[in-house]
């Protein structure tokens, strides 16, 4: 069995399959993670959300074998992860964490280039990749490449952490609350930038967070986890908001599910054909219905301008109702299936 992921997966996501994944620690009566079954499609972003100690980070770390599973199987792109040499495996899986983990004695360029150098890339190829990634995450290579981590802001360090995780162009990325240590404004900007990158790169990503709103914003699907990583519900954000599986899932959704649903839909869905008057508060055409509503409330008005066209509060409400009615039905909730498959 090959001990690295095949080059076929170098620029696109690879599917992940977990079957019966379990972790038991000596001296503990109950397993930390018990019988997790999950399939993640190539290019899909699945968010693990759950309370502290439920096993979500342990489950994620078993995928790149920072924690060795007690039993079960893990496949990436059809390859048996447990048959691979762990160090080689990790060089082909991107990994980003809340603490960033940049080496303080290395420059930003050197930090980003660590894994490519371990993979014996040429100096010219590493330098080209570092420059490409800094541009990709919105940092000027001429300004930032020779700096040290202490010379960057927290948000800039997080961007470098994401760039480093992407350095060897891995098919799979594991992200453990990578934006959790930043302030709310910086976190929102990093989330927007990350979504832009994912639309472009289509990596297969497992993303761990405590923040349900972050899960809604980023995830193609969300896995709401109980204790021991038992999957309470696995579905799209829209389906979970519209039809939580039980009271436990509903506790994550909260009482403002309608407002959360607004964040899933573009203000472009509500636009009309009336020109906006000068001075009307404006939002970008890419803004969500939630952002349009926030702008109305902040300015004490009942309309905003979207590309020079008016969107009224009534139009926003109509778009929200239409969006809620458009949530597709499904034959059986994902939480009721055995091996949870893509699409539920």
CSV table of C-alpha atoms in Angstrom, one decimal:
chain,number,residue,atom,x,y,z
A,1,UNK,CA,0.0,0.0,0.0
A,2,UNK,CA,1.5,3.4,-0.9
A,3,UNK,CA,2.5,5.6,2.0
A,4,UNK,CA,1.5,8.9,0.6
A,5,UNK,CA,-1.6,10.3,-1.0
A,6,UNK,CA,-1.4,10.0,-4.8
A,7,UNK,CA,-0.4,13.1,-6.9
A,8,UNK,CA,-3.9,12.8,-8.6
A,9,UNK,CA,-5.3,14.7,-5.6
A,10,UNK,CA,-2.7,17.5,-5.6
A,11,UNK,CA,-5.0,20.3,-6.8
A,12,UNK,CA,-8.5,19.2,-5.9
A,13,UNK,CA,-10.3,17.8,-2.9
A,14,UNK,CA,-10.4,14.1,-2.1
A,15,UNK,CA,-13.3,12.3,-0.4
A,16,UNK,CA,-13.0,11.3,3.3
A,17,UNK,CA,-14.7,8.2,4.7
A,18,UNK,CA,-14.8,7.3,8.4
A,19,UNK,CA,-16.2,3.9,9.4
A,20,UNK,CA,-16.7,2.8,13.0
A,21,UNK,CA,-14.0,5.3,14.1
A,22,UNK,CA,-13.4,4.9,17.9
A,23,UNK,CA,-10.9,6.2,20.4
A,24,UNK,CA,-10.5,4.7,23.9
A,25,UNK,CA,-8.0,6.0,26.4
A,26,UNK,CA,-6.6,3.7,29.1
A,27,UNK,CA,-8.3,3.9,32.4
A,28,UNK,CA,-11.4,5.6,31.1
A,29,UNK,CA,-14.7,3.7,31.2
A,30,UNK,CA,-16.3,5.3,28.1
A,31,UNK,CA,-14.6,6.0,24.8
A,32,UNK,CA,-13.7,9.6,23.9
A,33,UNK,CA,-15.1,8.9,20.4
A,34,UNK,CA,-17.4,6.1,19.6
A,35,UNK,CA,-18.3,4.5,16.3
A,36,UNK,CA,-18.3,7.6,14.1
A,37,UNK,CA,-19.5,6.9,10.5
A,38,UNK,CA,-19.2,9.7,8.0
A,39,UNK,CA,-18.6,10.4,4.4
A,40,UNK,CA,-17.4,13.8,3.1
A,41,UNK,CA,-17.5,14.4,-0.6
A,42,UNK,CA,-14.5,15.7,-2.5
A,43,UNK,CA,-14.5,19.5,-2.4
A,44,UNK,CA,-17.0,19.6,0.5
A,45,UNK,CA,-16.7,21.6,3.7
A,46,UNK,CA,-18.2,19.9,6.7
A,47,UNK,CA,-18.3,21.7,10.0
A,48,UNK,CA,-18.1,19.8,13.3
A,49,UNK,CA,-20.0,21.7,16.0
A,50,UNK,CA,-20.7,20.7,19.6
A,51,UNK,CA,-20.0,21.5,23.2
A,52,UNK,CA,-16.5,21.4,24.7
A,53,UNK,CA,-15.3,17.8,25.4
A,54,UNK,CA,-17.7,16.1,23.0
A,55,UNK,CA,-14.9,14.7,20.9
A,56,UNK,CA,-15.0,16.8,17.8
A,57,UNK,CA,-11.3,17.8,17.9
A,58,UNK,CA,-10.2,14.2,18.8
A,59,UNK,CA,-12.2,12.9,15.8
A,60,UNK,CA,-10.5,15.4,13.5
A,61,UNK,CA,-7.0,14.6,14.8
A,62,UNK,CA,-7.5,10.9,14.1
A,63,UNK,CA,-7.9,11.8,10.4
A,64,UNK,CA,-4.2,12.9,10.2
A,65,UNK,CA,-3.2,10.5,13.0
A,66,UNK,CA,-2.1,13.1,15.4
A,67,UNK,CA,-4.2,10.8,17.6
A,68,UNK,CA,-4.2,7.2,16.7
A,69,UNK,CA,-7.7,5.5,16.6
A,70,UNK,CA,-8.4,2.5,18.7
A,71,UNK,CA,-10.5,0.9,16.0
A,72,UNK,CA,-12.3,1.7,12.8
A,73,UNK,CA,-11.1,2.8,9.4
A,74,UNK,CA,-10.2,6.1,7.6
A,75,UNK,CA,-10.0,6.5,3.9
A,76,UNK,CA,-9.0,9.6,1.9
A,77,UNK,CA,-9.5,9.4,-1.8
A,78,UNK,CA,-10.1,5.6,-1.4
A,79,UNK,CA,-6.7,5.2,0.3
A,80,UNK,CA,-6.4,3.5,3.7
A,81,UNK,CA,-4.9,6.2,6.0
A,82,UNK,CA,-4.0,3.7,8.7
A,83,UNK,CA,-1.7,1.9,6.2
A,84,UNK,CA,0.3,5.1,5.5
A,85,UNK,CA,3.4,6.4,7.3
A,86,UNK,CA,2.1,9.1,9.6
A,87,UNK,CA,4.7,11.8,8.8
A,88,UNK,CA,4.2,11.4,5.1
A,89,UNK,CA,0.4,11.4,5.5
A,90,UNK,CA,0.5,14.7,7.5
A,91,UNK,CA,2.6,16.4,4.8
A,92,UNK,CA,-0.3,15.8,2.4
A,93,UNK,CA,-3.0,17.1,4.7
A,94,UNK,CA,-3.3,20.9,5.5
A,95,UNK,CA,-3.7,21.7,9.2
A,96,UNK,CA,-4.7,25.0,10.7
A,97,UNK,CA,-5.4,25.6,14.4
A,98,UNK,CA,-6.6,28.4,16.7
A,99,UNK,CA,-3.1,29.1,18.2
A,100,UNK,CA,-1.8,29.4,14.6
A,101,UNK,CA,1.5,27.7,15.6
A,102,UNK,CA,3.9,29.8,13.6
A,103,UNK,CA,7.5,29.3,14.5
A,104,UNK,CA,8.7,32.7,16.0
A,105,UNK,CA,12.3,32.3,14.9
A,106,UNK,CA,11.4,31.8,11.2
A,107,UNK,CA,10.3,34.5,8.8
A,108,UNK,CA,6.8,34.4,7.3
A,109,UNK,CA,8.3,33.0,4.1
A,110,UNK,CA,10.1,30.3,5.9
A,111,UNK,CA,7.0,29.4,8.0
A,112,UNK,CA,4.9,28.9,4.8
A,113,UNK,CA,7.6,26.9,3.0
A,114,UNK,CA,8.2,24.3,5.8
A,115,UNK,CA,6.2,21.4,4.3
A,116,UNK,CA,7.2,22.0,0.6
A,117,UNK,CA,10.9,22.0,1.8
A,118,UNK,CA,10.2,18.7,3.6
A,119,UNK,CA,8.8,17.4,0.4
A,120,UNK,CA,12.1,18.3,-1.3
A,121,UNK,CA,10.7,21.0,-3.5
A,122,UNK,CA,13.3,23.2,-5.2
A,123,UNK,CA,14.1,26.6,-3.7
A,124,UNK,CA,12.7,28.3,-6.8
A,125,UNK,CA,9.4,26.3,-6.5
A,126,UNK,CA,9.1,27.0,-2.8
A,127,UNK,CA,9.7,30.8,-3.3
A,128,UNK,CA,7.1,30.9,-6.1
A,129,UNK,CA,4.6,29.0,-4.0
A,130,UNK,CA,5.1,31.3,-1.0
A,131,UNK,CA,4.6,34.4,-3.1
A,132,UNK,CA,1.5,32.9,-4.7
A,133,UNK,CA,0.0,32.0,-1.3
A,134,UNK,CA,0.7,35.4,0.3
A,135,UNK,CA,-1.1,37.1,-2.6
A,136,UNK,CA,-3.9,34.5,-2.3
A,137,UNK,CA,-4.6,35.4,1.4
A,138,UNK,CA,-4.3,39.1,0.8
A,139,UNK,CA,-0.8,39.8,2.1
A,140,UNK,CA,1.8,41.7,0.0
A,141,UNK,CA,4.9,39.4,-0.4
A,142,UNK,CA,7.2,42.4,-0.7
A,143,UNK,CA,6.0,43.7,2.6
A,144,UNK,CA,5.3,40.5,4.7
A,145,UNK,CA,7.6,37.7,3.4
A,146,UNK,CA,10.7,38.7,5.4
A,147,UNK,CA,8.8,39.7,8.5
A,148,UNK,CA,8.6,37.6,11.7
A,149,UNK,CA,5.3,36.5,13.3
A,150,UNK,CA,5.6,39.0,16.1
A,151,UNK,CA,5.6,41.8,13.6
A,152,UNK,CA,2.1,40.8,12.3
A,153,UNK,CA,-1.3,41.4,13.7
A,154,UNK,CA,-3.4,38.5,15.0
A,155,UNK,CA,-5.5,38.5,11.8
A,156,UNK,CA,-2.4,38.6,9.6
A,157,UNK,CA,-1.0,35.6,11.5
A,158,UNK,CA,-4.2,33.7,11.0
A,159,UNK,CA,-3.9,34.4,7.2
A,160,UNK,CA,-0.4,33.1,7.3
A,161,UNK,CA,-1.6,30.0,9.1
A,162,UNK,CA,-4.1,29.3,6.4
A,163,UNK,CA,-1.4,29.9,3.7
A,164,UNK,CA,0.9,27.4,5.4
A,165,UNK,CA,-1.8,24.8,5.6
A,166,UNK,CA,-2.3,25.3,1.8
A,167,UNK,CA,1.5,25.3,1.0
A,168,UNK,CA,1.8,21.8,-0.4
A,169,UNK,CA,-1.5,22.1,-2.2
A,170,UNK,CA,-3.1,19.3,-0.1
A,171,UNK,CA,-6.4,17.6,-1.1
A,172,UNK,CA,-7.7,17.7,2.5
A,173,UNK,CA,-7.6,20.4,5.1
A,174,UNK,CA,-8.3,20.1,8.8
A,175,UNK,CA,-9.1,23.3,10.6
A,176,UNK,CA,-9.6,23.5,14.4
A,177,UNK,CA,-11.2,26.8,15.3
A,178,UNK,CA,-8.6,28.7,13.1
A,179,UNK,CA,-10.3,32.1,13.6
A,180,UNK,CA,-11.4,31.6,17.2
A,181,UNK,CA,-8.7,33.8,18.8
A,182,UNK,CA,-9.5,36.9,16.8
A,183,UNK,CA,-11.9,39.7,17.5
A,184,UNK,CA,-15.4,39.6,15.9
A,185,UNK,CA,-14.7,42.1,13.1
A,186,UNK,CA,-11.4,40.4,12.1
A,187,UNK,CA,-13.1,37.0,12.4
A,188,UNK,CA,-15.8,38.0,10.0
A,189,UNK,CA,-13.3,39.3,7.5
A,190,UNK,CA,-11.2,36.1,7.8
A,191,UNK,CA,-14.4,34.0,7.3
A,192,UNK,CA,-15.3,36.0,4.1
A,193,UNK,CA,-11.7,35.6,2.8
A,194,UNK,CA,-11.8,31.9,3.6
A,195,UNK,CA,-15.0,31.4,1.7
A,196,UNK,CA,-13.5,33.2,-1.3
A,197,UNK,CA,-10.5,30.8,-1.2
A,198,UNK,CA,-12.7,27.7,-0.9
A,199,UNK,CA,-14.9,28.7,-3.8
A,200,UNK,CA,-11.7,29.0,-5.8
A,201,UNK,CA,-9.7,26.0,-4.5
A,202,UNK,CA,-12.5,23.5,-3.6
A,203,UNK,CA,-10.5,21.6,-1.0
A,204,UNK,CA,-12.1,18.9,1.1
A,205,UNK,CA,-12.3,20.5,4.6
A,206,UNK,CA,-13.3,19.4,8.1
A,207,UNK,CA,-13.7,22.5,10.2
A,208,UNK,CA,-14.2,22.4,14.0
A,209,UNK,CA,-15.9,25.2,15.8
A,210,UNK,CA,-18.0,26.0,18.9
A,211,UNK,CA,-19.7,28.8,17.1
A,212,UNK,CA,-22.9,27.7,15.4
A,213,UNK,CA,-23.2,30.9,13.4
A,214,UNK,CA,-19.8,30.3,12.0
A,215,UNK,CA,-20.9,26.8,11.1
A,216,UNK,CA,-23.9,28.2,9.3
A,217,UNK,CA,-21.8,30.7,7.4
A,218,UNK,CA,-19.0,28.3,6.3
A,219,UNK,CA,-20.4,24.8,6.1
A,220,UNK,CA,-21.7,23.0,3.1
A,221,UNK,CA,-23.0,20.6,5.7
A,222,UNK,CA,-22.9,20.7,9.5
A,223,UNK,CA,-22.4,17.7,11.8
A,224,UNK,CA,-24.0,18.6,15.2
A,225,UNK,CA,-22.1,16.3,17.7
A,226,UNK,CA,-23.2,14.9,21.0
A,227,UNK,CA,-20.9,13.4,23.6
A,228,UNK,CA,-18.4,10.9,22.2
A,229,UNK,CA,-18.9,12.5,18.7
A,230,UNK,CA,-22.2,10.8,18.2
A,231,UNK,CA,-23.8,12.6,15.3
A,232,UNK,CA,-27.1,14.2,16.3
A,233,UNK,CA,-27.8,15.6,12.9
A,234,UNK,CA,-25.8,15.9,9.7
A,235,UNK,CA,-27.3,18.2,7.0
A,236,UNK,CA,-27.1,21.5,5.2
A,237,UNK,CA,-27.4,24.6,7.3
A,238,UNK,CA,-30.7,25.4,5.7
A,239,UNK,CA,-32.2,22.0,6.6
A,240,UNK,CA,-30.9,22.1,10.2
A,241,UNK,CA,-32.3,25.6,10.7
A,242,UNK,CA,-35.7,24.6,9.2
A,243,UNK,CA,-36.0,21.2,10.7
A,244,UNK,CA,-33.7,20.4,13.7
A,245,UNK,CA,-33.7,16.7,14.5
A,246,UNK,CA,-34.5,17.1,18.2
A,247,UNK,CA,-34.3,19.4,21.2
A,248,UNK,CA,-30.6,19.0,21.4
A,249,UNK,CA,-30.0,20.3,17.9
A,250,UNK,CA,-32.7,23.0,18.4
A,251,UNK,CA,-30.6,24.3,21.4
A,252,UNK,CA,-27.8,25.1,18.9
A,253,UNK,CA,-30.2,26.7,16.5
A,254,UNK,CA,-31.7,29.0,19.2
A,255,UNK,CA,-34.8,31.1,19.0
A,256,UNK,CA,-33.6,33.3,16.1
A,257,UNK,CA,-33.6,30.6,13.4
A,258,UNK,CA,-35.3,33.0,10.9
A,259,UNK,CA,-32.6,35.6,11.3
A,260,UNK,CA,-29.9,32.9,10.9
A,261,UNK,CA,-31.6,31.7,7.7
A,262,UNK,CA,-31.3,35.3,6.3
A,263,UNK,CA,-27.5,34.9,6.4
A,264,UNK,CA,-27.7,32.0,3.9
A,265,UNK,CA,-29.3,34.0,1.1
A,266,UNK,CA,-28.0,36.8,-1.0
A,267,UNK,CA,-29.7,40.2,-1.1
A,268,UNK,CA,-29.7,39.8,-4.9
A,269,UNK,CA,-32.7,37.5,-4.3
A,270,UNK,CA,-34.8,40.5,-3.1
A,271,UNK,CA,-33.8,43.2,-5.6
A,272,UNK,CA,-36.5,45.0,-7.6
A,273,UNK,CA,-36.2,47.5,-10.4
A,274,UNK,CA,-36.7,50.9,-8.7
A,275,UNK,CA,-33.7,53.2,-8.7
A,276,UNK,CA,-32.4,54.2,-5.2
A,277,UNK,CA,-32.6,57.8,-4.2
A,278,UNK,CA,-29.3,59.6,-3.5
A,279,UNK,CA,-28.1,59.0,0.1
A,280,UNK,CA,-29.9,55.6,0.5
A,281,UNK,CA,-27.7,53.3,2.7
A,282,UNK,CA,-25.9,50.9,0.4
A,283,UNK,CA,-25.0,47.2,0.7
A,284,UNK,CA,-22.9,45.2,-1.8
A,285,UNK,CA,-24.7,42.9,-4.3
A,286,UNK,CA,-22.8,40.0,-2.6
A,287,UNK,CA,-24.3,40.9,0.9
A,288,UNK,CA,-26.7,38.5,2.6
A,289,UNK,CA,-30.3,39.3,3.5
A,290,UNK,CA,-29.1,39.5,7.1
A,291,UNK,CA,-26.5,42.1,6.3
A,292,UNK,CA,-29.2,44.1,4.4
A,293,UNK,CA,-31.5,43.9,7.5
A,294,UNK,CA,-28.6,45.0,9.8
A,295,UNK,CA,-28.0,48.0,7.6
A,296,UNK,CA,-31.7,49.0,7.7
A,297,UNK,CA,-31.8,48.7,11.5
A,298,UNK,CA,-28.5,50.6,11.9
A,299,UNK,CA,-29.7,53.5,9.8
A,300,UNK,CA,-33.3,53.5,11.0
A,301,UNK,CA,-34.6,53.1,7.4
A,302,UNK,CA,-36.8,50.6,5.5
A,303,UNK,CA,-34.8,50.3,2.4
A,304,UNK,CA,-31.2,50.0,1.1
A,305,UNK,CA,-29.5,50.4,-2.2
A,306,UNK,CA,-28.1,47.3,-3.9
A,307,UNK,CA,-26.1,48.3,-7.0
A,308,UNK,CA,-28.2,51.5,-7.3
A,309,UNK,CA,-31.5,49.6,-7.0
A,310,UNK,CA,-33.8,49.8,-4.0
A,311,UNK,CA,-34.5,46.8,-1.8
A,312,UNK,CA,-37.3,47.5,0.7
A,313,UNK,CA,-38.0,45.8,4.0
A,314,UNK,CA,-41.1,44.2,2.5
A,315,UNK,CA,-39.1,42.8,-0.4
A,316,UNK,CA,-36.5,41.4,2.1
A,317,UNK,CA,-39.3,39.7,4.1
A,318,UNK,CA,-40.8,38.2,0.9
A,319,UNK,CA,-37.4,36.9,-0.1
A,320,UNK,CA,-36.9,35.4,3.4
A,321,UNK,CA,-40.3,33.6,3.2
A,322,UNK,CA,-39.5,32.3,-0.3
A,323,UNK,CA,-36.2,31.0,0.9
A,324,UNK,CA,-37.8,29.3,3.9
A,325,UNK,CA,-40.3,27.6,1.6
A,326,UNK,CA,-37.5,26.5,-0.8
A,327,UNK,CA,-35.8,24.2,1.7
A,328,UNK,CA,-36.0,20.8,0.0
A,329,UNK,CA,-37.6,17.8,1.7
A,330,UNK,CA,-35.8,14.6,2.2
A,331,UNK,CA,-36.9,11.0,2.6
A,332,UNK,CA,-35.1,10.3,5.9
A,333,UNK,CA,-33.3,12.7,8.2
A,334,UNK,CA,-29.5,12.2,8.1
A,335,UNK,CA,-29.4,11.5,11.9
A,336,UNK,CA,-31.6,8.4,11.4
A,337,UNK,CA,-29.2,6.7,8.9
A,338,UNK,CA,-26.4,4.3,9.8
A,339,UNK,CA,-23.5,5.4,7.7
A,340,UNK,CA,-24.2,9.0,7.0
A,341,UNK,CA,-23.6,9.7,3.4
A,342,UNK,CA,-23.3,12.9,1.3
A,343,UNK,CA,-26.7,14.5,0.9
A,344,UNK,CA,-28.1,12.8,3.9
